[in-house]
C-alpha cells in the first residue's frame, strides 16, 4: 500500500508482531501474496469479518481480548460451515504504532490461532481509525459443508452452549438494562462478549449429522430466521428451552434476560438442525467436542418462526436482532 508509511515502520511492525510460523503455507507473510495448497477433494471455505472501534467493540477494549475476538468471530464462521480453519489474513488500521498494545493484540490472536492450527499468512497494515478485518480460509471435504439451506420439516433445532451472556455483558459495559448480577457473574458475561469461544470442534463433529447450521452472531431469533429463509421452512421454538448460563439462570424471567436470549448478539454459539433420528449422533458429537447442546424446537412447514412461551402463548422479541442498517 502506498502512503502514510513511516520509513521501516510498517514493515518492522509486521515483522515484530505479525510474522508467525506458517509451517503449512508454501509462502507466508512477506511477499505480494501468500501461496497455499488445498488438499485434493477439499473445498475452501472463505469468510471475512470487519470489526470497527465504536461499532463492534468499545474504545479501550483490552487488546489481548480484541486480538482473540477478531479471530474468534471468523473461526466461528468456519465452525458454522463444518470447516477446519487453516489460514488467516489480517487487515489492520491503526491510529498510531503502540508496541505494547500491538504485542498484547498479537498474543491474543496468536494464542487462539495456535489452538486451532490456523496460520497467519498475510494482511495489510495502514494508519486510520482502529479497525480489524480478519479473513479466514478453511477446508471442508467437497459437498460436506454445513449450509444454511438444508433444514427439513421435522428436523429438530439445537443450540450449543448458552445464549444471551454477551448481550448482558455489553449492557453491563454500556449502562444498559441488566439484572442484579454478582461480580463473578458480571465478569463471566463480559468475558463472553470480549473473548467468545468459537465452536470449531463441534462444527467439525456435526459434519454428516446436522442438516443446516449457522453461528449466532446477531441474535438467536434473527439468525435462525436466516436458516428458515434459506431452507424454505418454518420453526416452532420453546423459549423456556433456550440454554441459559449459570450467571443468567436466576434472572431468566426478567425481560432484559429474555430479550438477551432471543435477540442478543455476539454469542457465537452454533444453531443447527438435524433429523430427530440423529439426536443420539448429535449428543455424541457434542460430547466429543466437549460442548453442551440443547434441543430448543422443531422445523415445521411454512415460513415463519413461532416462539412459544412456557404458557403456550407465542412471544415476540422487542427487537428481532442486530442489524447495522436496520
Ligand atoms: P503490498 O504493498 O504488496 O500490499 P504490504 O506492504 O502491504 O504489501 O505487506 C507486506 C507483507 O506483509 C505482505 O506479505 C502482507 O501480506 C503482509 N502483511 C501486511 N500487514 C499484515 C498484517 N497486519 N498481518 C499479517 N501480515 C501482514
Ligand atoms: Mg498492502
Short mmCIF file of C-alpha atoms and ligand atoms in Angstrom, two decimals, residues 1 5 10-11 14 18 28-33 89-92 120-125, ligand 1:
data_model
loop_
_atom_site.label_atom_id
_atom_site.label_comp_id
_atom_site.label_asym_id
_atom_site.label_seq_id
_atom_site.Cartn_x
_atom_site.Cartn_y
_atom_site.Cartn_z
CA UNK A 1 0.00 0.00 0.00
CA UNK A 5 4.18 4.78 5.73
CA UNK A 10 5.09 -0.58 8.69
CA UNK A 11 7.42 -3.41 7.73
CA UNK A 14 4.68 -6.55 10.65
CA UNK A 18 2.59 -10.48 12.72
CA UNK A 28 3.54 -16.78 4.16
CA UNK A 29 3.98 -13.12 5.18
CA UNK A 30 6.50 -11.07 3.21
CA UNK A 31 5.73 -11.39 -0.47
CA UNK A 32 2.95 -9.85 -2.57
CA UNK A 33 0.71 -12.82 -1.87
CA UNK A 89 -5.23 -12.77 6.79
CA UNK A 90 -5.28 -9.67 8.98
CA UNK A 91 -6.05 -6.17 7.68
CA UNK A 92 -5.41 -3.64 10.38
CA UNK A 120 -1.46 -16.06 9.67
CA UNK A 121 -0.21 -15.81 6.09
CA UNK A 122 -0.71 -12.15 5.22
CA UNK A 123 -2.66 -8.98 5.61
CA UNK A 124 -2.42 -5.26 5.27
CA UNK A 125 -1.49 -2.52 7.72
P1 LIG B 1 1.65 -4.88 -0.57
O1 LIG B 1 2.18 -3.49 -0.68
O2 LIG B 1 2.06 -5.80 -1.63
O3 LIG B 1 0.18 -4.90 -0.24
P2 LIG B 1 2.35 -4.84 2.15
O4 LIG B 1 3.48 -3.90 2.24
O5 LIG B 1 1.00 -4.33 2.46
O6 LIG B 1 2.37 -5.50 0.72
O7 LIG B 1 2.62 -6.10 3.08
C1 LIG B 1 3.88 -6.77 3.10
C2 LIG B 1 3.67 -8.18 3.56
O8 LIG B 1 3.22 -8.19 4.89
C3 LIG B 1 2.64 -8.94 2.74
O9 LIG B 1 3.06 -10.29 2.67
C4 LIG B 1 1.39 -8.84 3.58
O10 LIG B 1 0.54 -9.93 3.37
C5 LIG B 1 1.97 -8.83 4.99
N1 LIG B 1 1.17 -8.10 5.97
C6 LIG B 1 0.87 -6.77 5.97
N2 LIG B 1 0.16 -6.43 7.05
C7 LIG B 1 -0.02 -7.58 7.76
C8 LIG B 1 -0.69 -7.89 8.97
N3 LIG B 1 -1.33 -6.97 9.71
N4 LIG B 1 -0.67 -9.18 9.38
C9 LIG B 1 -0.04 -10.11 8.65
N5 LIG B 1 0.61 -9.89 7.53
C10 LIG B 1 0.63 -8.63 7.07
#
